[in-house]
mmCIF file of C-alpha atoms and ligand atoms in Angstrom:
data_model
loop_
_atom_site.group_PDB
_atom_site.id
_atom_site.type_symbol
_atom_site.label_atom_id
_atom_site.label_comp_id
_atom_site.label_asym_id
_atom_site.label_seq_id
_atom_site.Cartn_x
_atom_site.Cartn_y
_atom_site.Cartn_z
ATOM 1 C CA MET A 1224 -47.687 105.884 46.762
ATOM 2 C CA THR A 1225 -44.356 104.696 45.451
ATOM 3 C CA GLU A 1226 -41.373 106.983 45.925
ATOM 4 C CA TYR A 1227 -39.398 106.966 42.683
ATOM 5 C CA LEU A 1228 -35.759 107.201 43.643
ATOM 6 C CA TYR A 1229 -34.473 108.686 40.367
ATOM 7 C CA MET A 1230 -36.605 111.822 40.781
ATOM 8 C CA LYS A 1231 -34.403 113.596 43.356
ATOM 9 C CA SER A 1232 -31.224 114.497 41.524
ATOM 10 C CA PRO A 1233 -28.996 113.627 38.561
ATOM 11 C CA ASP A 1234 -27.007 111.310 40.884
ATOM 12 C CA ALA A 1235 -30.197 109.494 41.865
ATOM 13 C CA CYS A 1236 -30.658 108.423 38.235
ATOM 14 C CA TYR A 1237 -27.602 106.166 38.735
ATOM 15 C CA VAL A 1238 -29.171 104.058 41.513
ATOM 16 C CA LYS A 1239 -29.079 100.522 40.124
ATOM 17 C CA GLU A 1240 -30.030 98.561 43.263
ATOM 18 C CA PHE A 1241 -32.308 99.359 46.168
ATOM 19 C CA ASP A 1242 -34.202 97.884 49.130
ATOM 20 C CA ALA A 1243 -37.956 98.303 49.418
ATOM 21 C CA GLU A 1244 -41.037 96.902 51.080
ATOM 22 C CA VAL A 1245 -43.994 95.356 49.268
ATOM 23 C CA LEU A 1246 -47.106 97.452 49.966
ATOM 24 C CA GLU A 1247 -49.511 95.493 47.810
ATOM 25 C CA SER A 1248 -49.306 92.134 46.117
ATOM 26 C CA GLY A 1249 -51.415 90.855 43.211
ATOM 27 C CA GLU A 1250 -51.314 87.766 41.046
ATOM 28 C CA ASP A 1251 -48.696 89.134 38.677
ATOM 29 C CA TYR A 1252 -47.575 92.406 40.258
ATOM 30 C CA VAL A 1253 -46.361 94.143 43.395
ATOM 31 C CA ILE A 1254 -46.469 97.771 44.486
ATOM 32 C CA LEU A 1255 -43.403 98.938 46.426
ATOM 33 C CA ASP A 1256 -42.897 101.789 48.910
ATOM 34 C CA LYS A 1257 -39.936 102.947 46.808
ATOM 35 C CA SER A 1258 -38.369 102.019 43.517
ATOM 36 C CA ALA A 1259 -35.451 102.801 41.211
ATOM 37 C CA PHE A 1260 -37.335 101.339 38.232
ATOM 38 C CA TYR A 1261 -38.451 103.884 35.655
ATOM 39 C CA PRO A 1262 -42.128 103.334 34.807
ATOM 40 C CA GLU A 1263 -43.081 103.631 31.147
ATOM 41 C CA GLY A 1264 -44.083 107.127 30.046
ATOM 42 C CA GLY A 1265 -43.086 110.247 28.167
ATOM 43 C CA GLY A 1266 -41.665 108.240 25.273
ATOM 44 C CA GLN A 1267 -39.250 106.427 27.576
ATOM 45 C CA PRO A 1268 -39.796 102.659 27.893
ATOM 46 C CA THR A 1269 -40.154 100.858 31.208
ATOM 47 C CA ASP A 1270 -37.143 99.544 33.066
ATOM 48 C CA THR A 1271 -36.838 95.817 33.604
ATOM 49 C CA GLY A 1272 -34.842 93.846 36.141
ATOM 50 C CA TYR A 1273 -35.197 91.615 39.191
ATOM 51 C CA LEU A 1274 -36.690 91.546 42.660
ATOM 52 C CA LYS A 1275 -35.106 89.208 45.201
ATOM 53 C CA TRP A 1276 -36.212 88.397 48.715
ATOM 54 C CA ASN A 1277 -35.658 85.805 51.359
ATOM 55 C CA GLY A 1278 -36.490 82.583 49.547
ATOM 56 C CA GLY A 1279 -37.632 84.030 46.243
ATOM 57 C CA GLU A 1280 -36.860 85.878 43.055
ATOM 58 C CA ALA A 1281 -38.946 87.340 40.233
ATOM 59 C CA ARG A 1282 -38.283 89.063 36.942
ATOM 60 C CA VAL A 1283 -39.745 92.586 36.610
ATOM 61 C CA VAL A 1284 -41.057 92.933 33.054
ATOM 62 C CA ARG A 1285 -42.927 96.235 33.196
ATOM 63 C CA VAL A 1286 -43.609 99.088 35.606
ATOM 64 C CA SER A 1287 -46.665 101.277 35.206
ATOM 65 C CA LYS A 1288 -47.086 104.574 37.006
ATOM 66 C CA ARG A 1289 -50.578 104.957 35.586
ATOM 67 C CA GLU A 1290 -51.580 101.746 37.350
ATOM 68 C CA GLY A 1291 -50.419 102.962 40.747
ATOM 69 C CA GLY A 1292 -46.792 101.913 40.368
ATOM 70 C CA ARG A 1293 -47.453 98.273 39.601
ATOM 71 C CA HIS A 1294 -44.279 96.270 39.022
ATOM 72 C CA TYR A 1295 -45.453 93.423 36.793
ATOM 73 C CA ILE A 1296 -43.467 90.279 37.401
ATOM 74 C CA GLU A 1297 -42.929 86.806 36.060
ATOM 75 C CA GLY A 1298 -43.019 84.237 38.839
ATOM 76 C CA ASP A 1299 -44.776 84.197 42.198
ATOM 77 C CA ALA A 1300 -45.374 87.587 43.789
ATOM 78 C CA PRO A 1301 -44.020 88.104 47.313
ATOM 79 C CA PRO A 1302 -46.761 88.976 49.846
ATOM 80 C CA ALA A 1303 -47.312 92.465 51.279
ATOM 81 C CA GLY A 1304 -44.792 93.282 53.988
ATOM 82 C CA THR A 1305 -41.904 91.417 52.306
ATOM 83 C CA GLU A 1306 -38.546 93.204 52.165
ATOM 84 C CA VAL A 1307 -37.241 92.973 48.621
ATOM 85 C CA HIS A 1308 -34.013 93.911 46.885
ATOM 86 C CA GLY A 1309 -34.450 95.380 43.416
ATOM 87 C CA THR A 1310 -31.893 95.438 40.612
ATOM 88 C CA ILE A 1311 -32.544 97.210 37.332
ATOM 89 C CA ASP A 1312 -31.122 96.146 33.956
ATOM 90 C CA TRP A 1313 -28.583 98.916 33.945
ATOM 91 C CA GLU A 1314 -27.199 98.673 30.399
ATOM 92 C CA HIS A 1315 -30.654 99.211 28.940
ATOM 93 C CA ARG A 1316 -31.539 102.035 31.309
ATOM 94 C CA TYR A 1317 -28.233 103.835 30.783
ATOM 95 C CA GLY A 1318 -28.675 103.747 26.991
ATOM 96 C CA ARG A 1319 -32.070 105.374 27.447
ATOM 97 C CA MET A 1320 -30.651 107.992 29.823
ATOM 98 C CA ARG A 1321 -28.206 109.000 27.095
ATOM 99 C CA ALA A 1322 -31.004 109.080 24.517
ATOM 100 C CA HIS A 1323 -33.288 111.089 26.782
ATOM 101 C CA THR A 1324 -30.696 113.743 27.585
ATOM 102 C CA SER A 1325 -29.805 114.113 23.909
ATOM 103 C CA GLN A 1326 -33.503 114.580 23.143
ATOM 104 C CA HIS A 1327 -33.541 117.720 25.320
ATOM 105 C CA ILE A 1328 -30.636 119.045 23.265
ATOM 106 C CA ILE A 1329 -31.993 118.322 19.773
ATOM 107 C CA SER A 1330 -35.423 119.662 20.783
ATOM 108 C CA SER A 1331 -33.925 122.949 21.915
ATOM 109 C CA VAL A 1332 -31.630 123.187 18.866
ATOM 110 C CA VAL A 1333 -34.621 122.864 16.517
ATOM 111 C CA TRP A 1334 -36.743 125.202 18.623
ATOM 112 C CA ASP A 1335 -34.053 127.888 18.793
ATOM 113 C CA ARG A 1336 -33.671 128.092 15.005
ATOM 114 C CA TRP A 1337 -37.108 127.200 13.587
ATOM 115 C CA HIS A 1338 -39.510 127.495 16.544
ATOM 116 C CA ALA A 1339 -40.751 124.010 15.733
ATOM 117 C CA LYS A 1340 -42.165 122.024 18.626
ATOM 118 C CA THR A 1341 -41.372 118.486 19.631
ATOM 119 C CA VAL A 1342 -44.730 116.810 19.051
ATOM 120 C CA GLY A 1343 -43.706 113.178 19.513
ATOM 121 C CA ASN A 1344 -40.752 111.189 20.687
ATOM 122 C CA GLN A 1345 -39.755 107.591 21.224
ATOM 123 C CA LEU A 1346 -36.583 106.817 23.103
ATOM 124 C CA TYR A 1347 -34.621 103.629 22.696
ATOM 125 C CA GLU A 1348 -31.214 102.557 23.915
ATOM 126 C CA ASN A 1349 -28.673 104.993 22.488
ATOM 127 C CA ARG A 1350 -31.191 105.907 19.801
ATOM 128 C CA ALA A 1351 -34.254 108.139 19.449
ATOM 129 C CA ARG A 1352 -36.960 109.185 17.048
ATOM 130 C CA ILE A 1353 -38.363 112.705 17.343
ATOM 131 C CA ASP A 1354 -41.224 114.408 15.491
ATOM 132 C CA PHE A 1355 -41.184 118.167 14.957
ATOM 133 C CA HIS A 1356 -43.918 120.533 13.799
ATOM 134 C CA PRO A 1357 -44.098 122.773 11.853
ATOM 135 C CA LEU A 1358 -40.861 121.873 10.148
ATOM 136 C CA LYS A 1359 -39.482 121.109 6.729
ATOM 137 C CA LEU A 1360 -35.772 120.438 6.384
ATOM 138 C CA THR A 1361 -33.196 120.290 3.635
ATOM 139 C CA GLU A 1362 -30.267 117.878 3.790
ATOM 140 C CA GLU A 1363 -28.121 120.860 4.685
ATOM 141 C CA ASP A 1364 -30.385 121.695 7.630
ATOM 142 C CA VAL A 1365 -30.099 118.117 8.881
ATOM 143 C CA LYS A 1366 -26.331 118.362 8.758
ATOM 144 C CA TRP A 1367 -26.483 121.666 10.634
ATOM 145 C CA ILE A 1368 -28.720 120.179 13.362
ATOM 146 C CA GLU A 1369 -26.294 117.304 13.852
ATOM 147 C CA GLU A 1370 -23.329 119.667 14.113
ATOM 148 C CA GLU A 1371 -25.086 122.060 16.473
ATOM 149 C CA CYS A 1372 -26.195 119.189 18.748
ATOM 150 C CA ASN A 1373 -22.648 117.854 18.893
ATOM 151 C CA ARG A 1374 -21.280 121.325 19.570
ATOM 152 C CA ARG A 1375 -23.579 121.669 22.592
ATOM 153 C CA ILE A 1376 -22.914 118.097 23.771
ATOM 154 C CA SER A 1377 -19.155 118.705 23.649
ATOM 155 C CA GLN A 1378 -19.493 121.647 26.060
ATOM 156 C CA LYS A 1379 -19.678 119.066 28.878
ATOM 157 C CA ILE A 1380 -22.709 120.654 30.501
ATOM 158 C CA ASP A 1381 -23.865 119.431 33.928
ATOM 159 C CA VAL A 1382 -27.546 118.451 33.924
ATOM 160 C CA LYS A 1383 -29.471 120.074 36.786
ATOM 161 C CA ILE A 1384 -32.664 118.808 38.434
ATOM 162 C CA TYR A 1385 -34.776 120.895 40.813
ATOM 163 C CA GLU A 1386 -38.343 121.804 41.685
ATOM 164 C CA LEU A 1387 -40.255 124.931 40.739
ATOM 165 C CA THR A 1388 -43.824 125.975 41.343
ATOM 166 C CA ARG A 1389 -45.964 126.030 38.244
ATOM 167 C CA GLU A 1390 -45.891 129.839 38.174
ATOM 168 C CA GLU A 1391 -42.094 129.945 38.429
ATOM 169 C CA ALA A 1392 -41.789 127.294 35.739
ATOM 170 C CA GLU A 1393 -44.124 129.153 33.400
ATOM 171 C CA GLU A 1394 -41.927 132.204 33.779
ATOM 172 C CA LYS A 1395 -38.567 130.484 33.351
ATOM 173 C CA ALA A 1396 -39.200 127.506 31.117
ATOM 174 C CA GLY A 1397 -40.333 127.625 27.527
ATOM 175 C CA VAL A 1398 -44.079 127.144 27.988
ATOM 176 C CA GLU A 1399 -44.654 126.577 24.309
ATOM 177 C CA ARG A 1400 -41.435 124.743 23.543
ATOM 178 C CA CYS A 1401 -41.948 122.357 26.485
ATOM 179 C CA ASN A 1402 -45.636 121.645 25.813
ATOM 180 C CA MET A 1403 -46.442 122.868 29.312
ATOM 181 C CA GLU A 1404 -50.077 123.395 28.406
ATOM 182 C CA LEU A 1405 -50.381 119.594 28.305
ATOM 183 C CA LEU A 1406 -49.524 119.242 32.004
ATOM 184 C CA PRO A 1407 -52.626 118.714 34.166
ATOM 185 C CA LYS A 1408 -53.673 121.893 35.980
ATOM 186 C CA SER A 1409 -53.662 119.930 39.257
ATOM 187 C CA VAL A 1410 -49.855 119.658 39.102
ATOM 188 C CA LYS A 1411 -48.584 122.583 41.178
ATOM 189 C CA LYS A 1412 -44.928 121.615 41.641
ATOM 190 C CA LEU A 1413 -42.829 120.631 38.682
ATOM 191 C CA ARG A 1414 -39.600 118.712 38.430
ATOM 192 C CA ILE A 1415 -37.372 120.812 36.237
ATOM 193 C CA VAL A 1416 -34.548 119.474 34.124
ATOM 194 C CA GLN A 1417 -32.017 122.024 32.940
ATOM 195 C CA VAL A 1418 -29.441 121.347 30.231
ATOM 196 C CA GLY A 1419 -27.472 124.539 29.637
ATOM 197 C CA ASP A 1420 -29.925 127.359 28.957
ATOM 198 C CA GLU A 1421 -32.731 124.924 28.276
ATOM 199 C CA ILE A 1422 -35.242 124.585 31.131
ATOM 200 C CA CYS A 1423 -38.084 122.079 30.840
ATOM 201 C CA PRO A 1424 -40.385 120.187 33.187
ATOM 202 C CA CYS A 1425 -39.561 116.481 32.782
ATOM 203 C CA ALA A 1426 -39.965 113.309 34.846
ATOM 204 C CA GLY A 1427 -37.511 111.147 32.918
ATOM 205 C CA THR A 1428 -34.016 109.854 33.648
ATOM 206 C CA HIS A 1429 -30.930 111.698 32.417
ATOM 207 C CA VAL A 1430 -27.159 111.466 32.486
ATOM 208 C CA LYS A 1431 -25.252 113.811 34.810
ATOM 209 C CA ASN A 1432 -23.171 115.511 32.156
ATOM 210 C CA THR A 1433 -23.597 115.861 28.407
ATOM 211 C CA SER A 1434 -20.125 114.340 27.911
ATOM 212 C CA GLU A 1435 -21.766 110.956 28.605
ATOM 213 C CA ILE A 1436 -23.971 111.303 25.519
ATOM 214 C CA GLY A 1437 -21.189 110.703 23.001
ATOM 215 C CA THR A 1438 -21.676 111.770 19.388
ATOM 216 C CA LEU A 1439 -25.107 112.255 17.841
ATOM 217 C CA LYS A 1440 -25.526 110.871 14.338
ATOM 218 C CA ILE A 1441 -28.725 111.542 12.398
ATOM 219 C CA ILE A 1442 -29.604 108.454 10.367
ATOM 220 C CA LYS A 1443 -32.960 109.375 8.867
ATOM 221 C CA LYS A 1444 -35.220 112.330 8.035
ATOM 222 C CA GLU A 1445 -38.814 111.611 7.019
ATOM 223 C CA ASN A 1446 -41.834 113.694 6.116
ATOM 224 C CA LYS A 1447 -44.738 112.613 8.291
ATOM 225 C CA GLY A 1448 -47.599 114.620 6.903
ATOM 226 C CA LYS A 1449 -47.973 118.328 6.438
ATOM 227 C CA MET A 1450 -45.013 120.200 7.923
ATOM 228 C CA ARG A 1451 -44.252 117.319 10.277
ATOM 229 C CA THR A 1452 -40.709 116.020 10.167
ATOM 230 C CA ARG A 1453 -39.345 112.934 11.893
ATOM 231 C CA ILE A 1454 -35.685 112.697 12.761
ATOM 232 C CA THR A 1455 -34.096 109.414 13.806
ATOM 233 C CA TYR A 1456 -30.628 109.405 15.286
ATOM 234 C CA GLU A 1457 -28.224 107.228 17.159
ATOM 235 C CA LEU A 1458 -25.521 107.916 19.701
ATOM 236 C CA VAL A 1459 -22.072 106.537 19.014
HETATM 237 ZN ZN1 ZN B 358 -36.065 114.739 30.224
#
């Protein structure tokens, strides 16, 4: 089992370099005892970067939690037992941390006013695309969402990360808003991310304070089927 270093706290999401040991080595991958790389999932793309060790170096092109924490690499894989030094491509990751944190905010803004759920999201660097349902918006509504998001962002809110039992989370978090029914029943402890009043289970990476998000600018609104609206925005 790989220990993912960014899970612990908001500060831990800023770990850019780390030392680890290779637990398993395949033709084009390694599994590490710990890692600062974010594995693809939840609409957030995989981190990329480098592994270096005594006498070798490899590019990390993809990390998959579903495949047991495999770090897929280009180049020869170091054997099990090797001490490696990992470095993540920070610029890319940081842009996605900003996008991810802003997604919590826009999702709660839309939920608070229309009770529309976030039914899909894709995060990019400093940009995101979110699908809401059931929701139909006028141009005025879109403008309001943008303003309300920026009002909340400008409050310079500290992002909190902590653990709750499933029961506690069901009581405190928005079960419906956060799609908690989709979490496997086997998961008993949940990593909670709190941005202001918004409490949601989430395993992604976030900035420490909303002031790091910048200004949210909605660039597109699309109808994606019956009562499904897609909003695309960028952070400037
Ligand atoms: Zn999150």
